[in-house]
Amino acid sequence: MNIPAPAVVSVSGVSLRYGDTLALDDISLEIPANRMVGLIGPDGVGKSSLMSLLTGARKLQTGRIKTLGGDIGDFAHRQAVCPRIAYMPQGLGKNLYLTLSVFENVDFFGRLFGQQQTERRQRIAELLQSTGLAPFHDRPAGKLSGGMKQKLALCCALIHDPDLLVLDEPTTGVDPLSRAQFWALIAQLQSRRTGMSVLVSTAYMDEAECFDWLVAMDAGRVLAEGTAAELRAQTATDSLEAAFIRLLPEEKRLGHKAVVIPPRNVDSGIAEIAIEADGLTMRFDDFVAVDNVSLRIERGEIFGFLGSNGCGKSTTMKMLTGLLPPSAGKARLFGDILDANNMATRKRVGYMSQAFSLYAELSVRQNLELHARLFHLAEAEIAGRLAEMAQRFMLENALDSMPDALPLGMRQRLSLAVAVIHRPDLLILDEPTSGVDPVARDRFWELIVDLARNDRVTVFISTHFMNEAERCDRISLMHAGKVLASDTPAKLMEAGGYASLEQTFIAYLKQASDDEDQPMAEARIGFANADLKPTAPVRHQAAQIDSRFSLLRLFSISRREALELLRDPVRAAISLFGTLFLMLTFGYGITMDVENLRFAVLDRDQTTLSNNYALDLGGSRYFIAQPPITDYKQLDYRMRSGELSLALEIPANFARDLQRGERVKIGAWIDGAMPTRAENILGYVQAMHQTWLLEQARRHASTPISTSLMSIETRFRYNPDVKSLPAMVPSVIPLLLMMIPAMLSALSVVREKELGSILNLYVTPVSKLEFLVGKQLPYIAMGMINFFLLCAMVVWVFGVSHKGEFLFLTLAALLYVIFATGFGMLVSVFTGSQIAAIFITFLFSFIPTIRFAGMIDPVSSLEGGARLVGTIFPGSYFMTICRGTFSKALGFAELSQYLLPLALASLLMVGLSIALLEKQAR
Amino acid sequence: MDTLLNIFYLGIKEIRSLGRDTLMLFIIGFMFSAQIYVIANGMPQSLNKAPIAIVDEDQSPLSTRIINAFYPPHFLVPDIIDQYATDPGMDSGLYTFVLDIPPNFQRDLLAGQNPTLQLNIDATRIAQAFIGNNYVQTIVNGEVSTFVQGHRTLVTLPVELEVRALFNPNLNSVWFGAVIELVNSITALSIVLTGAALIREREHGTIEHLLVMPLNPFEIMLAKVWSMAVIVILVATASIIFVVEGWLEVPLQGSLLLFVTSMSLYLFATTSLGILLGTVARTMPQLGLLLLIILLPLEMLSGGLTPRESMPEFVQNIMLAAPTTHFVSLVQAILYRGADFSIVWPQFLALLGIGGIFFFLALTRFRKTIGSMV
């Protein structure tokens, strides 16, 4: 095991922990340059972690890694070499932007690497041509097939002509033909650019056979290194898969034996048909997912379904389980037509889906119990059945664990146990073994074989693995919604004359592609004959990437963010109509007016005078008279029901006693349920009472008398009618301009964290400033559009005129929107999930603005912490400006002093978010 | 029977799932205790520390007396300012009230010349403006009357207005705030819990599991509805006993049983709404944004925060279709006014009807979309 060439990456003593899990355990490794090096091993052994460390996307914890001749832990070196590295993360199209078109995606990466338009266009054209994506130039990345997504991701990675290409499981979930094409493409690239080193990880051992150098990994450690031949020789096995199992530590291999499939003893006579599908078709809108599929599966048969992601396998299986009603065609289960509403047939079917889809919040036992109960197993039987399942599927020690704490292989067994707990006759397994290590996979197969052969359960299974497919009694090859061929594996190979099932499948796929519509066929051919033009001439240019501030990069981020925002229906709708809708709500909702109060009178006097008192009240715009009250009981009832807000009682002999000059009391009951409203009613009634008294005094006095000592002349300024709406509506603008733009910008960074495209920040030359400001710009623009819309609404819908300097208000709004979006960015930088970002932004934008910014009570009326928040919160200043220009006819001269706090706050937000953003994953 | 058992077991599963979600449990606890406490205490008091300034051109014992009559908590200690400072002070929002006492005010008053004080009010601060005006009038009148007592006699009619505030004699805003916040928490939580329960199944892929089992959408949906409703009923009842009555010391009037019954009807509608939103949103963030757009209008326009009768008629009519409107009026009638069933049955009927319609709509949509969720 000598290391052939100089190392492109050398790893020494690297460990990595995520919380309690040790992902990498003291790894030391030299990766030879100028070759295709494969990291092999199942999911979760540390391949991805190692790759993200050596590209600098993740922060090193312990150990050292030298990549391309320098320490990757060193910021300056990272900056210098990042244009020479391309990193394609795991997951189909993980670093792509799914709403952007093929061209827009590649173009975005080109811009990030500072390429000028002509150069970019030329490179993109070449790359799309050579990968066969040219005909899909304008198709959104989200609508590409898995294989095409991976090709697109490769184009994006290759746009800047890297020296080190790192591909993390690029072919997982891709059909064999696309896989073959993908590797051919990489091989061509490498032959053209001899200086390029390629590092690939994969879980498919058969694929790894053709790599130049292999590193086998398990549980965060390196098991072995060398060429495929060396590994096989070392373990004395004939396949890499077997070699890998040999390399595993003893305790993992314990009890492993090669899977043996006993022959099926077909009963004499006519075989019972478990599934019969006739012309099954599934259309989603104009897209045909499954096209006229017919199948017959006998009882006790293991039937395999092969095909790429998105070829219609899962959809077909869902139709067979009754999950999806077919658009056309029929399916029969044990002779009965499959009907989604027929509960009896469902009890005969067990289903296990691709991803682990049991309740992670329930323990293993609770999961089993729940399913047993939902399938209506007799209560007395459940305990026994549970124990039986636990024993058969080797779950005895895990019964009280939570599923997430179990290793993947065990979780798959749990899924299987759950699927068969009700003793189904038919078991439908949708890619049950993807991501599981070879040993666990074989163990899983033993269980399946046992079920099929001994319990005569019909097994319908889909897989990517060819060696698994070979174990099936019969298989169907599926592509683009059609079944290409269906027979026993041996007969299929024989018919095509190929040595392996993989080659057979590829042959069928090629044939199918030729029959497809023109562009697709062209794409395939174009790919096959692709002559990758040497990209060397422009190379030196790419290497000289300006690491300082670049407007081009900043605008490319802005452009992409804006496109994404506009293409997401929910976010786009909220960004444009959210504020308007909420403005209507708040405009009408936050009303301080107290009007149309219902009152009634209990008039025990029934004289002209007492009538006059009641009439006086009813004549006011604030009160609406209701039928009179007859007695106390009724008064109580009508107050309790909320019908009356005010009840008056005029005592008997009111007029007479008054005439005599005796003191009389009028009783008033106010509904105190809403204190503010009650307070207002109190004010009205007292004022009205005074007026009435004056009136009466004036009328009845023989000589003019002085009824008061002095008078107070009240001037309600800025809003002479003291109406709530004109006063409140302008103050809603600061609330909404804070809430919506902050909320949407808060989603921007954290969204990329959740979707994975944040990686592009880590591995491209874009700086934190360019990234954040670039992202913020579209939201600022959106905020300003919202501002103008809101102002228009205030003026034309609510009829509140703007009296002051609008230009000044616009300037203040701009600063305020920068603050609001900056605040959103800040939240986005330190939160981990979108839902947390929404929650935090709401909490810190809505509450301060509505409570502490002077919307209802002025800041000076607040106390303690509320006062402090009100004083430092920029919303308070913008609130003053808004009210000032709208209602008080003010402008720059009077209000300019409030601009400074706004400007400072926005600078602070932007500065803080840049400081807190990390350019590496932790 | 099978159906009932299915609904029961699935509901138990929902409750168990929620039990493991520590963040959600924390949010529930927070919403029904600290949040209610804080918001109830933070409810704007009718008139609290209103900023006032006085232009004293008289400089007499009476004017000093008037100045001294303004003090916290209703007003801040007045600033004594120059006449020229009035406009800038009001423009910049420094003062809500500026009272101008003219030169020779005391002399003219005693001479019976009926002098005039000028009171400037910033009417953009609508909450303080109107009530504050009454307070200022009352305070100044009182001071002036006391001052001139004995100097002159005043002729008035001997009619007294005796005002009593029912249900909340001191017009304590904490009482009001606590119950309204409780209603808001009930609304928000019931929608969030059911919406999230559905989205969680969808995000984890467990929904397709449910669909291949002998279960129908009706059972799946009803299980979520009952389990989440039970959680909310338990927490809200505990909150009303321990937080609202216990901690905040709000004396509640009506029957707790009647309140819980009305809440159950309301939850029928809101949990259905949660399911409906869960079928519209594809991911949690989308649900979050939708909630924002739905919850705020429900809370603001239902008559909980501000009186319904002050809203434009078309808004009032639209909001009649919202369950919150009826629930708020129920809660206010039961808890504040001690209303019994004979009074509130129309709202019960309305809630039942709206809940039924919401449930039906949600079920129809759930049936239609459940296939595409897998």
mmCIF file of C-alpha atoms in Angstrom, chain A residues 693-868:
data_model
loop_
_atom_site.group_PDB
_atom_site.id
_atom_site.type_symbol
_atom_site.label_atom_id
_atom_site.label_comp_id
_atom_site.label_asym_id
_atom_site.label_seq_id
_atom_site.Cartn_x
_atom_site.Cartn_y
_atom_site.Cartn_z
ATOM 1 C CA LEU A 693 -77.914 70.560 33.647
ATOM 2 C CA LEU A 694 -76.738 73.835 32.115
ATOM 3 C CA GLU A 695 -79.474 73.660 29.571
ATOM 4 C CA GLN A 696 -82.114 73.068 32.205
ATOM 5 C CA ALA A 697 -80.742 75.777 34.458
ATOM 6 C CA ARG A 698 -80.746 78.257 31.621
ATOM 7 C CA ARG A 699 -84.253 77.324 30.618
ATOM 8 C CA HIS A 700 -85.801 77.442 34.047
ATOM 9 C CA ALA A 701 -84.022 80.373 35.591
ATOM 10 C CA SER A 702 -85.973 83.617 35.509
ATOM 11 C CA THR A 703 -82.861 85.743 35.319
ATOM 12 C CA PRO A 704 -79.643 84.911 33.482
ATOM 13 C CA ILE A 705 -77.409 83.271 35.983
ATOM 14 C CA SER A 706 -73.804 82.441 35.959
ATOM 15 C CA THR A 707 -73.492 78.719 35.901
ATOM 16 C CA SER A 708 -69.753 78.442 35.839
ATOM 17 C CA LEU A 709 -66.702 80.170 37.101
ATOM 18 C CA MET A 710 -64.575 79.852 33.995
ATOM 19 C CA SER A 711 -64.365 77.823 30.881
ATOM 20 C CA ILE A 712 -61.760 75.613 29.317
ATOM 21 C CA GLU A 713 -61.374 75.887 25.604
ATOM 22 C CA THR A 714 -60.158 72.569 24.283
ATOM 23 C CA ARG A 715 -58.272 72.462 21.021
ATOM 24 C CA PHE A 716 -57.893 68.962 19.635
ATOM 25 C CA ARG A 717 -54.932 69.500 17.400
ATOM 26 C CA TYR A 718 -53.925 67.619 14.251
ATOM 27 C CA ASN A 719 -57.111 65.571 14.362
ATOM 28 C CA PRO A 720 -59.928 67.962 15.218
ATOM 29 C CA ASP A 721 -62.679 65.335 15.052
ATOM 30 C CA VAL A 722 -60.805 63.124 17.522
ATOM 31 C CA LYS A 723 -61.424 60.184 15.239
ATOM 32 C CA SER A 724 -59.377 57.106 15.835
ATOM 33 C CA LEU A 725 -58.770 56.056 12.251
ATOM 34 C CA PRO A 726 -56.843 59.099 10.966
ATOM 35 C CA ALA A 727 -54.682 58.965 14.061
ATOM 36 C CA MET A 728 -54.015 55.246 14.108
ATOM 37 C CA VAL A 729 -53.634 54.375 10.448
ATOM 38 C CA PRO A 730 -50.360 56.276 9.848
ATOM 39 C CA SER A 731 -48.906 54.672 12.954
ATOM 40 C CA VAL A 732 -49.599 51.204 11.560
ATOM 41 C CA ILE A 733 -47.041 51.865 8.799
ATOM 42 C CA PRO A 734 -44.057 51.481 11.171
ATOM 43 C CA LEU A 735 -45.538 48.273 12.530
ATOM 44 C CA LEU A 736 -46.021 46.628 9.170
ATOM 45 C CA LEU A 737 -42.795 47.901 7.651
ATOM 46 C CA MET A 738 -41.027 46.316 10.570
ATOM 47 C CA MET A 739 -42.896 43.058 10.654
ATOM 48 C CA ILE A 740 -43.191 41.822 7.080
ATOM 49 C CA PRO A 741 -39.792 42.821 5.634
ATOM 50 C CA ALA A 742 -38.050 41.604 8.789
ATOM 51 C CA MET A 743 -39.914 38.324 8.704
ATOM 52 C CA LEU A 744 -39.111 37.618 5.063
ATOM 53 C CA SER A 745 -35.480 38.599 5.331
ATOM 54 C CA ALA A 746 -35.220 36.515 8.499
ATOM 55 C CA LEU A 747 -36.138 33.501 6.413
ATOM 56 C CA SER A 748 -33.498 34.202 3.791
ATOM 57 C CA VAL A 749 -30.312 32.900 5.396
ATOM 58 C CA VAL A 750 -31.872 30.313 7.650
ATOM 59 C CA ARG A 751 -33.758 28.910 4.669
ATOM 60 C CA GLU A 752 -30.477 28.267 2.911
ATOM 61 C CA LYS A 753 -29.224 26.609 6.075
ATOM 62 C CA GLU A 754 -32.194 24.244 6.076
ATOM 63 C CA LEU A 755 -32.063 23.511 2.356
ATOM 64 C CA GLY A 756 -28.303 23.159 2.253
ATOM 65 C CA SER A 757 -27.454 25.819 -0.297
ATOM 66 C CA ILE A 758 -25.698 27.801 2.455
ATOM 67 C CA LEU A 759 -22.773 25.650 1.398
ATOM 68 C CA ASN A 760 -22.274 27.995 -1.507
ATOM 69 C CA LEU A 761 -21.292 30.670 0.989
ATOM 70 C CA TYR A 762 -18.751 28.342 2.528
ATOM 71 C CA VAL A 763 -17.038 27.166 -0.623
ATOM 72 C CA THR A 764 -17.153 30.104 -3.022
ATOM 73 C CA PRO A 765 -15.145 33.336 -2.870
ATOM 74 C CA VAL A 766 -18.181 35.362 -1.836
ATOM 75 C CA SER A 767 -17.530 37.361 1.319
ATOM 76 C CA LYS A 768 -19.874 37.683 4.281
ATOM 77 C CA LEU A 769 -20.517 41.324 3.481
ATOM 78 C CA GLU A 770 -21.365 40.563 -0.147
ATOM 79 C CA PHE A 771 -23.542 37.675 0.897
ATOM 80 C CA LEU A 772 -25.581 39.519 3.508
ATOM 81 C CA VAL A 773 -25.877 42.888 1.833
ATOM 82 C CA GLY A 774 -26.572 41.134 -1.438
ATOM 83 C CA LYS A 775 -29.383 39.231 0.180
ATOM 84 C CA GLN A 776 -30.700 42.288 1.962
ATOM 85 C CA LEU A 777 -31.032 44.491 -1.118
ATOM 86 C CA PRO A 778 -34.084 42.767 -2.628
ATOM 87 C CA TYR A 779 -35.844 42.933 0.708
ATOM 88 C CA ILE A 780 -35.082 46.621 1.024
ATOM 89 C CA ALA A 781 -36.574 47.137 -2.418
ATOM 90 C CA MET A 782 -39.567 45.068 -1.408
ATOM 91 C CA GLY A 783 -39.912 47.061 1.789
ATOM 92 C CA MET A 784 -39.929 50.322 -0.132
ATOM 93 C CA ILE A 785 -42.544 49.037 -2.550
ATOM 94 C CA ASN A 786 -44.604 48.081 0.463
ATOM 95 C CA PHE A 787 -44.073 51.526 1.926
ATOM 96 C CA PHE A 788 -45.452 53.215 -1.173
ATOM 97 C CA LEU A 789 -48.360 50.786 -1.348
ATOM 98 C CA LEU A 790 -49.172 51.397 2.304
ATOM 99 C CA CYS A 791 -49.045 55.162 1.875
ATOM 100 C CA ALA A 792 -51.316 54.882 -1.145
ATOM 101 C CA MET A 793 -53.711 52.787 0.883
ATOM 102 C CA VAL A 794 -53.699 55.213 3.790
ATOM 103 C CA VAL A 795 -54.464 58.118 1.500
ATOM 104 C CA TRP A 796 -56.923 56.550 -0.913
ATOM 105 C CA VAL A 797 -58.586 53.761 0.986
ATOM 106 C CA PHE A 798 -58.668 55.204 4.465
ATOM 107 C CA GLY A 799 -58.926 58.778 3.226
ATOM 108 C CA VAL A 800 -56.244 60.167 5.525
ATOM 109 C CA SER A 801 -54.330 62.898 3.764
ATOM 110 C CA HIS A 802 -50.597 63.341 4.041
ATOM 111 C CA LYS A 803 -49.898 66.868 5.188
ATOM 112 C CA GLY A 804 -46.117 67.088 5.569
ATOM 113 C CA GLU A 805 -43.039 66.471 3.437
ATOM 114 C CA PHE A 806 -43.415 63.169 1.673
ATOM 115 C CA LEU A 807 -39.843 63.140 0.422
ATOM 116 C CA PHE A 808 -38.603 63.332 3.975
ATOM 117 C CA LEU A 809 -40.912 60.521 5.040
ATOM 118 C CA THR A 810 -39.599 58.412 2.169
ATOM 119 C CA LEU A 811 -36.028 58.992 3.275
ATOM 120 C CA ALA A 812 -36.882 58.012 6.838
ATOM 121 C CA ALA A 813 -38.760 54.952 5.568
ATOM 122 C CA LEU A 814 -35.704 53.877 3.608
ATOM 123 C CA LEU A 815 -33.532 54.010 6.712
ATOM 124 C CA TYR A 816 -36.199 52.230 8.695
ATOM 125 C CA VAL A 817 -36.569 49.468 6.098
ATOM 126 C CA ILE A 818 -32.799 48.995 6.122
ATOM 127 C CA PHE A 819 -33.036 48.608 9.877
ATOM 128 C CA ALA A 820 -35.958 46.183 9.675
ATOM 129 C CA THR A 821 -34.375 43.967 7.022
ATOM 130 C CA GLY A 822 -31.053 44.177 8.843
ATOM 131 C CA PHE A 823 -32.775 42.983 11.970
ATOM 132 C CA GLY A 824 -34.269 40.113 9.972
ATOM 133 C CA MET A 825 -30.814 39.230 8.666
ATOM 134 C CA LEU A 826 -29.461 39.240 12.192
ATOM 135 C CA VAL A 827 -32.168 36.839 13.357
ATOM 136 C CA SER A 828 -31.533 34.715 10.305
ATOM 137 C CA VAL A 829 -27.829 34.500 11.057
ATOM 138 C CA PHE A 830 -28.146 33.072 14.531
ATOM 139 C CA THR A 831 -31.265 30.913 14.282
ATOM 140 C CA GLY A 832 -31.185 27.334 13.091
ATOM 141 C CA SER A 833 -34.658 26.767 11.721
ATOM 142 C CA GLN A 834 -37.114 28.789 9.719
ATOM 143 C CA ILE A 835 -39.864 28.334 12.225
ATOM 144 C CA ALA A 836 -37.673 29.678 15.020
ATOM 145 C CA ALA A 837 -36.769 32.648 12.819
ATOM 146 C CA ILE A 838 -40.439 33.429 12.240
ATOM 147 C CA PHE A 839 -41.225 33.144 15.925
ATOM 148 C CA ILE A 840 -38.331 35.302 17.102
ATOM 149 C CA THR A 841 -38.860 37.968 14.477
ATOM 150 C CA PHE A 842 -42.520 38.182 15.353
ATOM 151 C CA LEU A 843 -41.780 38.429 19.047
ATOM 152 C CA PHE A 844 -39.164 41.126 18.615
ATOM 153 C CA SER A 845 -40.850 43.183 15.937
ATOM 154 C CA PHE A 846 -44.547 43.037 16.697
ATOM 155 C CA ILE A 847 -44.534 43.492 20.445
ATOM 156 C CA PRO A 848 -42.048 46.374 20.713
ATOM 157 C CA THR A 849 -43.696 48.254 17.870
ATOM 158 C CA ILE A 850 -47.240 47.878 19.096
ATOM 159 C CA ARG A 851 -46.502 48.349 22.799
ATOM 160 C CA PHE A 852 -43.354 50.356 23.298
ATOM 161 C CA ALA A 853 -42.971 52.531 20.231
ATOM 162 C CA GLY A 854 -45.667 55.022 21.103
ATOM 163 C CA MET A 855 -48.400 53.587 18.965
ATOM 164 C CA ILE A 856 -51.011 53.749 21.721
ATOM 165 C CA ASP A 857 -49.260 55.222 24.752
ATOM 166 C CA PRO A 858 -46.423 57.660 24.065
ATOM 167 C CA VAL A 859 -42.959 56.485 25.037
ATOM 168 C CA SER A 860 -42.817 59.128 27.751
ATOM 169 C CA SER A 861 -45.789 57.495 29.473
ATOM 170 C CA LEU A 862 -44.012 54.161 29.741
ATOM 171 C CA GLU A 863 -42.121 52.985 32.767
ATOM 172 C CA GLY A 864 -39.073 50.898 33.539
ATOM 173 C CA GLY A 865 -38.038 48.317 30.960
ATOM 174 C CA ALA A 866 -40.802 49.320 28.584
ATOM 175 C CA ARG A 867 -39.488 52.890 28.632
ATOM 176 C CA LEU A 868 -35.978 51.706 27.900
#
